[in-house]
Amino acid sequence: MLQEVLQSLPQVLVDGLTLGAVYAVVALGYTMVYGILQLINFAHGEVFMSGAFIGTAFFILIMGMGWAAEIPQFILLIIVLVLTASITGLVGVGLERVAYRPLRNAPRLIPLITAIGISFILQDVVRFIAELFNGNYIVTGPSLFSEQITLKASSISSIFFDARIKTSFLIVLGVAIVLMVALDYFVNKTKWGTAMRAVALDRETASLMSINVNKVISITFFIGSALGGATGVLFAVQYGTIDPYIGFILGLKAFIAAVLGGIGNIRGAMLGGMLLGLMEMFASANLSLLTGGVFGAEYKDVFAFAILILVLIFKPEGLLGKPTAEKV
Amino acid sequence: MTILEVNSLTKQFGGLTANKDITMTVEEGKITAVIGPNGAGKTTFFNMITGVYQPTSGDIKLDGKSIVGLKPDEVAKKGISRTFQNIRLFGEMSVIENVLVGMHTHLKTNLLGILLNLPFTKKEEASAEKEAYRLLEYFELDHLLNEKANNLSYGAQRKLEIARALATKPKLLLLDEPAAGMNPKETRELTEVIKRMGQEFNVTVILIEHDMKLVMEISEHIVVLDHGEKIAEGNPEEIRTNPKVIEAYLGSAAVH
Amino acid sequence: MKAKLASYFSNKWLQVILFSLFIIVTSAALYFSQKSVVSFLLLLSSLLILHYMSLKNVTKWITALGLLFILIPFASSGGPAFQSYMEVATMVGIYISMALGLNIVVGMAGLLDLGFVAFFAVGAYSYSIFATKQASNFMPFGNFPLGGESFWGFLIIGGIMAAIAGVLIGVPVLRVKGDYLAIVTLGFGEIIRIIFNNADRPINITNGAMGIASVTPPEIFGITLSFPNQFYFVTLFILMFTIFAVLRLEHSKLGRSWKAVRENEIAAQAMGIPLVKTKLLAFALGASFSGIMGVVFAAKQAFIDPTSFTLMESFTILVMVVLGGMGSVPGVILGAAVITILNLQVLTELTNWLNQLSLSGALSIPDALSPAKMQKFIFGALLVVFALYRPKGLIPAKNKIFDVKKLKDHRPDHLNNDTEKDSVPIDKVQV
Ligand SMILES: Nc1ncnc2c1ncn2[C@@H]1O[C@H](COP(=O)(O)OP(=O)(O)OP(=O)(O)O)[C@@H](O)[C@H]1O
Ligand SMILES: [Mg+2]
């Protein structure tokens, strides 16, 4: 049995890292907003999904123009990423303005409810637009970076099987890492990043220090949503087919990743995302094997939630978070 | 007779020591005040007694039995009740319902009694309601009984918090800055009420207060905290003239 | 709007006359027409009008019961659409009961539960498994399917099973900070569905995605219940019990402790209320109402599969509670009725109507916009609009009004021979 697990390990690692990178960047959006507003932005998964659709639309649009065929794929990707991220970033800012800001002093239940509502609205608006233009809300984008590479894991040791990867795997992983490094730099080294951390620590004191809290919150939403949208594009490139409902469960899992890493903690979200991706892929490849066929891969979502519950019970502050006591 | 006994109580938040090695006793029936500049650790001290925070080290004994490690609701059942510095009423509930919640532990009815509206449930509820009303009368809040707690004035909210705390029928009542935000007239009235309360409800009061006039007037014993440490203890006269206390207050910005 | 109207006609007798006229006209219209959804809905809405009339609560209750048990079923029976009316009314009853259950959790205790349909599923599967051959796959003894009389016992078993599920979910979850509760319950809702969807291996308990068919119909006094109008009465009885229970709970020691926990956990604890236990009780009780209706649903449909218990169902019930008014029993009843009717009648009718229009070429609506598909958008918009502009819902929750006269009586209780006087009469409970 161990042998079989090992054989599939290279492929599990490759798939797990890809998925983990997606979780990690989406988790950043949750963790940043939570850190600053103590709000679970349920709609973030839908921002990610909108990013996937907007990105795909851009790809189709640009590649439909004859001359665009000359553009190298990589440049094209960068252009689409930037355009999409800007749009979803603005969507995020608008969302905060309309749905969360008026409720900042409301009971905590209320903004959660608007968040769910917004999430539904986004899903349905995207469904509607996709259906209108495409005839079907399940959309398949142009295939990019689709050359297959074989990772010769068996040449390292014969206990491994080879792993097969699409070039897009490297792109997804590479871009995700660049995004994460850039964000880490922004938060820790720039003026606005410092302001952001200050607001997260203590909103009132920060505003007394003449930090424009509303602006900081808007920036947080912009960055979080831009990252989410960009990840949506990467997702579309990697997996090809998208529908308006991909964001919900994926968003939940990204949130789980954020909790796993320590909510409010940016590096924690990255770590949590990667770990969750790897664990999930491992589970879906091996659950059936390990449980003698009782549980199959269809339980992989159950697995993610089980992780969430275990973390909340045994280490509620997450892997990299610090325990806090509520001031009374 | 000693009702509360605190032994080298310490609380640390990460690197910050909010309470350091505090030892003190509270005599039954005497009003004790805990004073000190802002951030001295007074509220933290209350939070440990009521089980909201667990002490880093040290012991707390109520009637000779340790209550460390109990949850806040268990502490409440042992007979310690409190009010909060930042008022924590049940804002959307009515004034009388707030007091009725205070009686929670004394209502013996169960699910079946409630669903079937059994006679003993009805009776118990009716007498609880009357008792709650009497408490409201005592604090002159009876005319507001059906008002939402959120709609009350600041002074009335503070009084309601005390009424609610008394509804639990405590042996020991901790008041965290009961006069904060009250106008002079309200403060005077409150002073009178606190004085009377001890005897009429058979409860020992410990209070945190920045209003020195009130403190000096009603307390029989005063404990002074500064930077988490107990720096003095004694009757009002002793405290008034204690050089350490004067320094703590003048040395800090918080003179009230 | 209706409230204003009612206060305008504050004269009690005028109200009664107008109200009687209204129900006579609508029920006559319903009885004599072949199919008139409008008059059916108007007749139902008479219950809402009744709520706002200035009558004694006892009178209102008696009138409402008369309407529900006699007039509505009778007036609907005039045309061929009888069973479809009864079907809708039954579904309304089922959803109201569930929404009232969720209202305990969300509205009173302030715990956002996004996986509520799981308990409905537990109830539904409890009955379906034992009222079909499914159970013989794993039960070492017994003769399955059980007979239709077992349905009545299963109403209780389903409720208990759901309550147990509620506690099992609650124990790990309710210790964590409130915010995560929403996510965790959502996860659990999905987990339970996934389990039902896959529990056909290694032992076939739920028959997986295929679902369970031919569930034995309930039987009473030798009569087999299989038509919607029969289930209508079953549902109505259970619903009345639910409403009664919820009203009792609301103004009791328990209801107060739930609200206290919702308003301020720390203060509630300081008053001696144990947090986890109190929340668990809310979870378990709310779940049991849902479980009971799950049994009814399974029996009524005679077929269940995991697709009836999706996330969307949980959200639908949440929308009902938010729309009606969190914590408000009459509000939640209204919210559940409105949303169920919207889902079952209005959206489909509207879609048919638009389809006909586009067939006749009068106007063309893209298929993507057809109302039946817009459910998510409508729910989302309702949630956002209500949270932003009317967070207390259509009929906001009210606190019980205490009567000073009754409280002023200072005689100690044991001297009080007249215990009746102390009791809270039903007309003081705000409905
Ligand atoms: N939960 C907590 N986490 C971290 N630090 C805390 C916590 N609670 C209190 N502190 C810190 O402990 C110190 C003492 O606080 P405390 O509230 O006990 O002071 P206090 O004497 O009640 O002051 P005040 O008169 O302003 O009410 C303060 O520095 C405060 O910031
Ligand atoms: Mg304090």
mmCIF file of N, CA and C in Angstrom, chain A residues 228-327:
data_model
loop_
_atom_site.group_PDB
_atom_site.id
_atom_site.type_symbol
_atom_site.label_atom_id
_atom_site.label_comp_id
_atom_site.label_asym_id
_atom_site.label_seq_id
_atom_site.Cartn_x
_atom_site.Cartn_y
_atom_site.Cartn_z
ATOM 1 N N GLY A 228 -7.619 38.025 -6.087
ATOM 2 C CA GLY A 228 -8.618 36.983 -6.318
ATOM 3 C C GLY A 228 -8.942 36.860 -7.800
ATOM 4 N N GLY A 229 -9.160 38.003 -8.454
ATOM 5 C CA GLY A 229 -9.487 37.991 -9.880
ATOM 6 C C GLY A 229 -8.361 37.397 -10.700
ATOM 7 N N ALA A 230 -7.132 37.806 -10.379
ATOM 8 C CA ALA A 230 -5.984 37.281 -11.117
ATOM 9 C C ALA A 230 -5.905 35.767 -10.960
ATOM 10 N N THR A 231 -6.171 35.285 -9.747
ATOM 11 C CA THR A 231 -6.140 33.837 -9.538
ATOM 12 C C THR A 231 -7.222 33.157 -10.360
ATOM 13 N N GLY A 232 -8.354 33.854 -10.503
ATOM 14 C CA GLY A 232 -9.413 33.312 -11.347
ATOM 15 C C GLY A 232 -8.901 33.073 -12.756
ATOM 16 N N VAL A 233 -8.146 34.057 -13.276
ATOM 17 C CA VAL A 233 -7.584 33.899 -14.620
ATOM 18 C C VAL A 233 -6.666 32.677 -14.669
ATOM 19 N N LEU A 234 -5.815 32.577 -13.653
ATOM 20 C CA LEU A 234 -4.898 31.430 -13.616
ATOM 21 C C LEU A 234 -5.671 30.118 -13.586
ATOM 22 N N PHE A 235 -6.740 30.111 -12.804
ATOM 23 C CA PHE A 235 -7.571 28.917 -12.687
ATOM 24 C C PHE A 235 -8.133 28.538 -14.051
ATOM 25 N N ALA A 236 -8.628 29.571 -14.754
ATOM 26 C CA ALA A 236 -9.214 29.309 -16.067
ATOM 27 C C ALA A 236 -8.165 28.746 -17.019
ATOM 28 N N VAL A 237 -6.952 29.299 -16.940
ATOM 29 C CA VAL A 237 -5.891 28.814 -17.819
ATOM 30 C C VAL A 237 -5.546 27.365 -17.482
ATOM 31 N N GLN A 238 -5.468 27.093 -16.208
ATOM 32 C CA GLN A 238 -5.033 25.761 -15.795
ATOM 33 C C GLN A 238 -6.107 24.705 -16.045
ATOM 34 N N TYR A 239 -7.339 25.005 -15.690
ATOM 35 C CA TYR A 239 -8.368 23.962 -15.749
ATOM 36 C C TYR A 239 -9.281 24.053 -16.955
ATOM 37 N N GLY A 240 -9.195 25.155 -17.714
ATOM 38 C CA GLY A 240 -9.905 25.214 -18.989
ATOM 39 C C GLY A 240 -11.374 25.548 -18.900
ATOM 40 N N THR A 241 -12.159 24.731 -18.190
ATOM 41 C CA THR A 241 -13.606 24.936 -18.162
ATOM 42 C C THR A 241 -14.023 25.604 -16.856
ATOM 43 N N ILE A 242 -14.891 26.602 -16.988
ATOM 44 C CA ILE A 242 -15.342 27.303 -15.779
ATOM 45 C C ILE A 242 -16.859 27.440 -15.795
ATOM 46 N N ASP A 243 -17.432 27.581 -14.621
ATOM 47 C CA ASP A 243 -18.857 27.892 -14.533
ATOM 48 C C ASP A 243 -19.057 28.853 -13.365
ATOM 49 N N PRO A 244 -20.227 29.469 -13.257
ATOM 50 C CA PRO A 244 -20.392 30.526 -12.238
ATOM 51 C C PRO A 244 -20.370 29.995 -10.810
ATOM 52 N N TYR A 245 -20.342 28.695 -10.648
ATOM 53 C CA TYR A 245 -20.434 28.155 -9.295
ATOM 54 C C TYR A 245 -19.099 27.643 -8.757
ATOM 55 N N ILE A 246 -18.022 27.893 -9.532
ATOM 56 C CA ILE A 246 -16.719 27.404 -9.066
ATOM 57 C C ILE A 246 -16.238 28.170 -7.842
ATOM 58 N N GLY A 247 -16.730 29.393 -7.685
ATOM 59 C CA GLY A 247 -16.162 30.246 -6.635
ATOM 60 C C GLY A 247 -16.598 29.884 -5.242
ATOM 61 N N PHE A 248 -17.777 29.307 -5.131
ATOM 62 C CA PHE A 248 -18.340 29.162 -3.791
ATOM 63 C C PHE A 248 -17.540 28.180 -2.944
ATOM 64 N N ILE A 249 -17.450 26.945 -3.438
ATOM 65 C CA ILE A 249 -16.736 25.934 -2.661
ATOM 66 C C ILE A 249 -15.242 26.241 -2.624
ATOM 67 N N LEU A 250 -14.718 26.712 -3.765
ATOM 68 C CA LEU A 250 -13.295 27.043 -3.762
ATOM 69 C C LEU A 250 -13.006 28.160 -2.769
ATOM 70 N N GLY A 251 -13.917 29.141 -2.736
ATOM 71 C CA GLY A 251 -13.751 30.232 -1.783
ATOM 72 C C GLY A 251 -13.776 29.718 -0.351
ATOM 73 N N LEU A 252 -14.702 28.807 -0.090
ATOM 74 C CA LEU A 252 -14.772 28.238 1.257
ATOM 75 C C LEU A 252 -13.470 27.564 1.636
ATOM 76 N N LYS A 253 -12.933 26.833 0.664
ATOM 77 C CA LYS A 253 -11.699 26.113 0.976
ATOM 78 C C LYS A 253 -10.557 27.095 1.167
ATOM 79 N N ALA A 254 -10.556 28.149 0.383
ATOM 80 C CA ALA A 254 -9.519 29.158 0.577
ATOM 81 C C ALA A 254 -9.670 29.772 1.964
ATOM 82 N N PHE A 255 -10.920 29.954 2.377
ATOM 83 C CA PHE A 255 -11.121 30.490 3.720
ATOM 84 C C PHE A 255 -10.579 29.513 4.768
ATOM 85 N N ILE A 256 -10.853 28.229 4.537
ATOM 86 C CA ILE A 256 -10.310 27.217 5.453
ATOM 87 C C ILE A 256 -8.787 27.324 5.489
ATOM 88 N N ALA A 257 -8.205 27.527 4.305
ATOM 89 C CA ALA A 257 -6.753 27.674 4.245
ATOM 90 C C ALA A 257 -6.300 28.858 5.085
ATOM 91 N N ALA A 258 -7.059 29.957 5.002
ATOM 92 C CA ALA A 258 -6.693 31.145 5.772
ATOM 93 C C ALA A 258 -6.773 30.858 7.269
ATOM 94 N N VAL A 259 -7.799 30.117 7.675
ATOM 95 C CA VAL A 259 -7.936 29.783 9.093
ATOM 96 C C VAL A 259 -6.809 28.843 9.518
ATOM 97 N N LEU A 260 -6.508 27.892 8.643
ATOM 98 C CA LEU A 260 -5.433 26.942 8.931
ATOM 99 C C LEU A 260 -4.114 27.678 9.167
ATOM 100 N N GLY A 261 -3.857 28.667 8.323
ATOM 101 C CA GLY A 261 -2.600 29.400 8.463
ATOM 102 C C GLY A 261 -2.629 30.404 9.608
ATOM 103 N N GLY A 262 -3.819 30.781 10.034
ATOM 104 C CA GLY A 262 -3.940 31.814 11.068
ATOM 105 C C GLY A 262 -4.594 33.031 10.455
ATOM 106 N N ILE A 263 -5.882 33.204 10.719
ATOM 107 C CA ILE A 263 -6.613 34.252 10.004
ATOM 108 C C ILE A 263 -6.058 35.624 10.363
ATOM 109 N N GLY A 264 -5.929 36.465 9.367
ATOM 110 C CA GLY A 264 -5.346 37.780 9.586
ATOM 111 C C GLY A 264 -3.851 37.797 9.310
ATOM 112 N N ASN A 265 -3.287 36.620 9.139
ATOM 113 C CA ASN A 265 -1.850 36.529 8.943
ATOM 114 C C ASN A 265 -1.542 36.200 7.478
ATOM 115 N N ILE A 266 -0.837 37.099 6.810
ATOM 116 C CA ILE A 266 -0.668 36.959 5.368
ATOM 117 C C ILE A 266 0.208 35.767 4.991
ATOM 118 N N ARG A 267 1.306 35.618 5.682
ATOM 119 C CA ARG A 267 2.142 34.449 5.366
ATOM 120 C C ARG A 267 1.430 33.165 5.752
ATOM 121 N N GLY A 268 0.627 33.263 6.795
ATOM 122 C CA GLY A 268 -0.148 32.102 7.212
ATOM 123 C C GLY A 268 -1.087 31.649 6.112
ATOM 124 N N ALA A 269 -1.720 32.619 5.435
ATOM 125 C CA ALA A 269 -2.655 32.263 4.368
ATOM 126 C C ALA A 269 -1.925 31.516 3.259
ATOM 127 N N MET A 270 -0.724 31.983 2.927
ATOM 128 C CA MET A 270 0.027 31.302 1.869
ATOM 129 C C MET A 270 0.365 29.873 2.281
ATOM 130 N N LEU A 271 0.867 29.746 3.503
ATOM 131 C CA LEU A 271 1.226 28.421 4.008
ATOM 132 C C LEU A 271 -0.015 27.524 4.050
ATOM 133 N N GLY A 272 -1.096 28.076 4.605
ATOM 134 C CA GLY A 272 -2.327 27.303 4.732
ATOM 135 C C GLY A 272 -2.826 26.839 3.374
ATOM 136 N N GLY A 273 -2.784 27.730 2.395
ATOM 137 C CA GLY A 273 -3.254 27.394 1.054
ATOM 138 C C GLY A 273 -2.470 26.232 0.471
ATOM 139 N N MET A 274 -1.162 26.361 0.539
ATOM 140 C CA MET A 274 -0.312 25.304 -0.021
ATOM 141 C C MET A 274 -0.571 23.965 0.690
ATOM 142 N N LEU A 275 -0.621 24.027 2.002
ATOM 143 C CA LEU A 275 -0.848 22.795 2.763
ATOM 144 C C LEU A 275 -2.182 22.154 2.405
ATOM 145 N N LEU A 276 -3.206 22.999 2.350
ATOM 146 C CA LEU A 276 -4.530 22.454 2.082
ATOM 147 C C LEU A 276 -4.578 21.819 0.699
ATOM 148 N N GLY A 277 -3.974 22.523 -0.289
ATOM 149 C CA GLY A 277 -3.947 21.974 -1.642
ATOM 150 C C GLY A 277 -3.277 20.614 -1.663
ATOM 151 N N LEU A 278 -2.142 20.531 -1.010
ATOM 152 C CA LEU A 278 -1.407 19.258 -0.991
ATOM 153 C C LEU A 278 -2.205 18.172 -0.278
ATOM 154 N N MET A 279 -2.765 18.529 0.877
ATOM 155 C CA MET A 279 -3.495 17.520 1.636
ATOM 156 C C MET A 279 -4.709 17.033 0.852
ATOM 157 N N GLU A 280 -5.379 17.986 0.206
ATOM 158 C CA GLU A 280 -6.583 17.600 -0.506
ATOM 159 C C GLU A 280 -6.253 16.668 -1.663
ATOM 160 N N MET A 281 -5.207 17.006 -2.396
ATOM 161 C CA MET A 281 -4.826 16.148 -3.517
ATOM 162 C C MET A 281 -4.374 14.778 -3.019
ATOM 163 N N PHE A 282 -3.666 14.808 -1.928
ATOM 164 C CA PHE A 282 -3.223 13.544 -1.347
ATOM 165 C C PHE A 282 -4.449 12.699 -0.957
ATOM 166 N N ALA A 283 -5.394 13.367 -0.339
ATOM 167 C CA ALA A 283 -6.590 12.648 0.086
ATOM 168 C C ALA A 283 -7.343 12.102 -1.114
ATOM 169 N N SER A 284 -7.471 12.924 -2.149
ATOM 170 C CA SER A 284 -8.313 12.445 -3.244
ATOM 171 C C SER A 284 -7.618 11.326 -4.006
ATOM 172 N N ALA A 285 -6.282 11.290 -3.953
ATOM 173 C CA ALA A 285 -5.590 10.201 -4.630
ATOM 174 C C ALA A 285 -5.587 8.929 -3.778
ATOM 175 N N ASN A 286 -5.539 9.112 -2.464
ATOM 176 C CA ASN A 286 -5.250 7.948 -1.631
ATOM 177 C C ASN A 286 -6.330 7.545 -0.643
ATOM 178 N N LEU A 287 -7.376 8.357 -0.503
ATOM 179 C CA LEU A 287 -8.377 8.040 0.518
ATOM 180 C C LEU A 287 -8.929 6.632 0.355
ATOM 181 N N SER A 288 -9.267 6.345 -0.889
ATOM 182 C CA SER A 288 -9.887 5.059 -1.149
ATOM 183 C C SER A 288 -8.918 3.920 -0.814
ATOM 184 N N LEU A 289 -7.667 4.152 -1.167
ATOM 185 C CA LEU A 289 -6.631 3.169 -0.896
ATOM 186 C C LEU A 289 -6.446 2.976 0.600
ATOM 187 N N LEU A 290 -6.367 4.096 1.298
ATOM 188 C CA LEU A 290 -6.031 4.036 2.719
ATOM 189 C C LEU A 290 -7.175 3.495 3.578
ATOM 190 N N THR A 291 -8.403 3.670 3.101
ATOM 191 C CA THR A 291 -9.523 3.209 3.919
ATOM 192 C C THR A 291 -10.109 1.920 3.375
ATOM 193 N N GLY A 292 -9.345 1.263 2.528
ATOM 194 C CA GLY A 292 -9.824 0.001 1.971
ATOM 195 C C GLY A 292 -11.103 0.160 1.177
ATOM 196 N N GLY A 293 -11.254 1.288 0.506
ATOM 197 C CA GLY A 293 -12.393 1.480 -0.387
ATOM 198 C C GLY A 293 -13.654 1.981 0.286
ATOM 199 N N VAL A 294 -13.593 2.190 1.601
ATOM 200 C CA VAL A 294 -14.802 2.658 2.275
ATOM 201 C C VAL A 294 -15.102 4.110 1.887
ATOM 202 N N PHE A 295 -14.071 4.920 1.951
ATOM 203 C CA PHE A 295 -14.242 6.309 1.532
ATOM 204 C C PHE A 295 -13.475 6.535 0.238
ATOM 205 N N GLY A 296 -14.130 7.156 -0.724
ATOM 206 C CA GLY A 296 -13.440 7.423 -1.976
ATOM 207 C C GLY A 296 -13.101 8.894 -2.105
ATOM 208 N N ALA A 297 -12.659 9.255 -3.311
ATOM 209 C CA ALA A 297 -12.239 10.635 -3.565
ATOM 210 C C ALA A 297 -13.390 11.612 -3.378
ATOM 211 N N GLU A 298 -14.638 11.113 -3.463
ATOM 212 C CA GLU A 298 -15.764 12.037 -3.323
ATOM 213 C C GLU A 298 -15.822 12.632 -1.916
ATOM 214 N N TYR A 299 -15.038 12.079 -1.003
ATOM 215 C CA TYR A 299 -15.030 12.625 0.353
ATOM 216 C C TYR A 299 -13.974 13.711 0.538
ATOM 217 N N LYS A 300 -13.376 14.170 -0.567
ATOM 218 C CA LYS A 300 -12.267 15.109 -0.358
ATOM 219 C C LYS A 300 -12.740 16.456 0.198
ATOM 220 N N ASP A 301 -13.960 16.853 -0.127
ATOM 221 C CA ASP A 301 -14.479 18.097 0.467
ATOM 222 C C ASP A 301 -14.733 17.914 1.962
ATOM 223 N N VAL A 302 -15.220 16.734 2.297
ATOM 224 C CA VAL A 302 -15.434 16.422 3.705
ATOM 225 C C VAL A 302 -14.112 16.559 4.444
ATOM 226 N N PHE A 303 -13.073 16.095 3.779
ATOM 227 C CA PHE A 303 -11.740 16.128 4.358
ATOM 228 C C PHE A 303 -11.327 17.567 4.687
ATOM 229 N N ALA A 304 -11.556 18.487 3.734
ATOM 230 C CA ALA A 304 -11.169 19.883 3.966
ATOM 231 C C ALA A 304 -11.910 20.451 5.176
ATOM 232 N N PHE A 305 -13.203 20.152 5.260
ATOM 233 C CA PHE A 305 -13.961 20.677 6.393
ATOM 234 C C PHE A 305 -13.518 20.025 7.697
ATOM 235 N N ALA A 306 -13.168 18.767 7.616
ATOM 236 C CA ALA A 306 -12.685 18.102 8.822
ATOM 237 C C ALA A 306 -11.427 18.813 9.322
ATOM 238 N N ILE A 307 -10.574 19.210 8.393
ATOM 239 C CA ILE A 307 -9.369 19.951 8.791
ATOM 240 C C ILE A 307 -9.765 21.243 9.493
ATOM 241 N N LEU A 308 -10.726 21.942 8.911
ATOM 242 C CA LEU A 308 -11.162 23.209 9.521
ATOM 243 C C LEU A 308 -11.596 22.978 10.967
ATOM 244 N N ILE A 309 -12.406 21.962 11.164
ATOM 245 C CA ILE A 309 -12.944 21.748 12.501
ATOM 246 C C ILE A 309 -11.833 21.366 13.472
ATOM 247 N N LEU A 310 -10.933 20.523 13.004
ATOM 248 C CA LEU A 310 -9.818 20.150 13.883
ATOM 249 C C LEU A 310 -8.995 21.381 14.261
ATOM 250 N N VAL A 311 -8.724 22.222 13.276
ATOM 251 C CA VAL A 311 -7.936 23.424 13.575
ATOM 252 C C VAL A 311 -8.678 24.289 14.580
ATOM 253 N N LEU A 312 -9.964 24.496 14.341
ATOM 254 C CA LEU A 312 -10.714 25.384 15.226
ATOM 255 C C LEU A 312 -10.759 24.851 16.651
ATOM 256 N N ILE A 313 -10.784 23.535 16.782
ATOM 257 C CA ILE A 313 -10.851 22.994 18.130
ATOM 258 C C ILE A 313 -9.480 23.009 18.808
ATOM 259 N N PHE A 314 -8.476 22.579 18.066
ATOM 260 C CA PHE A 314 -7.196 22.382 18.743
ATOM 261 C C PHE A 314 -6.233 23.552 18.618
ATOM 262 N N LYS A 315 -6.338 24.320 17.552
ATOM 263 C CA LYS A 315 -5.419 25.442 17.417
ATOM 264 C C LYS A 315 -6.136 26.589 16.712
ATOM 265 N N PRO A 316 -7.129 27.166 17.400
ATOM 266 C CA PRO A 316 -7.999 28.138 16.733
ATOM 267 C C PRO A 316 -7.237 29.353 16.188
ATOM 268 N N GLU A 317 -6.062 29.620 16.683
ATOM 269 C CA GLU A 317 -5.323 30.768 16.159
ATOM 270 C C GLU A 317 -4.568 30.403 14.884
ATOM 271 N N GLY A 318 -4.619 29.135 14.484
ATOM 272 C CA GLY A 318 -3.980 28.726 13.245
ATOM 273 C C GLY A 318 -2.482 28.486 13.419
ATOM 274 N N LEU A 319 -1.853 28.069 12.309
ATOM 275 C CA LEU A 319 -0.447 27.680 12.420
ATOM 276 C C LEU A 319 0.461 28.862 12.752
ATOM 277 N N LEU A 320 0.224 29.990 12.091
ATOM 278 C CA LEU A 320 1.140 31.119 12.294
ATOM 279 C C LEU A 320 0.519 32.258 13.091
ATOM 280 N N GLY A 321 -0.739 32.108 13.501
ATOM 281 C CA GLY A 321 -1.384 33.207 14.223
ATOM 282 C C GLY A 321 -1.004 33.206 15.688
ATOM 283 N N LYS A 322 -1.287 34.327 16.342
ATOM 284 C CA LYS A 322 -1.027 34.400 17.782
ATOM 285 C C LYS A 322 -2.363 34.315 18.511
ATOM 286 N N PRO A 323 -2.403 33.593 19.626
ATOM 287 C CA PRO A 323 -3.654 33.542 20.374
ATOM 288 C C PRO A 323 -4.009 34.914 20.950
ATOM 289 N N THR A 324 -5.282 35.245 20.932
ATOM 290 C CA THR A 324 -5.694 36.529 21.482
ATOM 291 C C THR A 324 -6.823 36.303 22.473
ATOM 292 N N ALA A 325 -6.885 37.168 23.462
ATOM 293 C CA ALA A 325 -8.004 37.119 24.396
ATOM 294 C C ALA A 325 -8.839 38.368 24.172
ATOM 295 N N GLU A 326 -10.144 38.184 24.126
ATOM 296 C CA GLU A 326 -11.002 39.341 23.925
ATOM 297 C C GLU A 326 -10.934 40.242 25.149
ATOM 298 N N LYS A 327 -10.784 41.539 24.917
ATOM 299 C CA LYS A 327 -10.741 42.470 26.050
ATOM 300 C C LYS A 327 -12.141 42.677 26.604
#
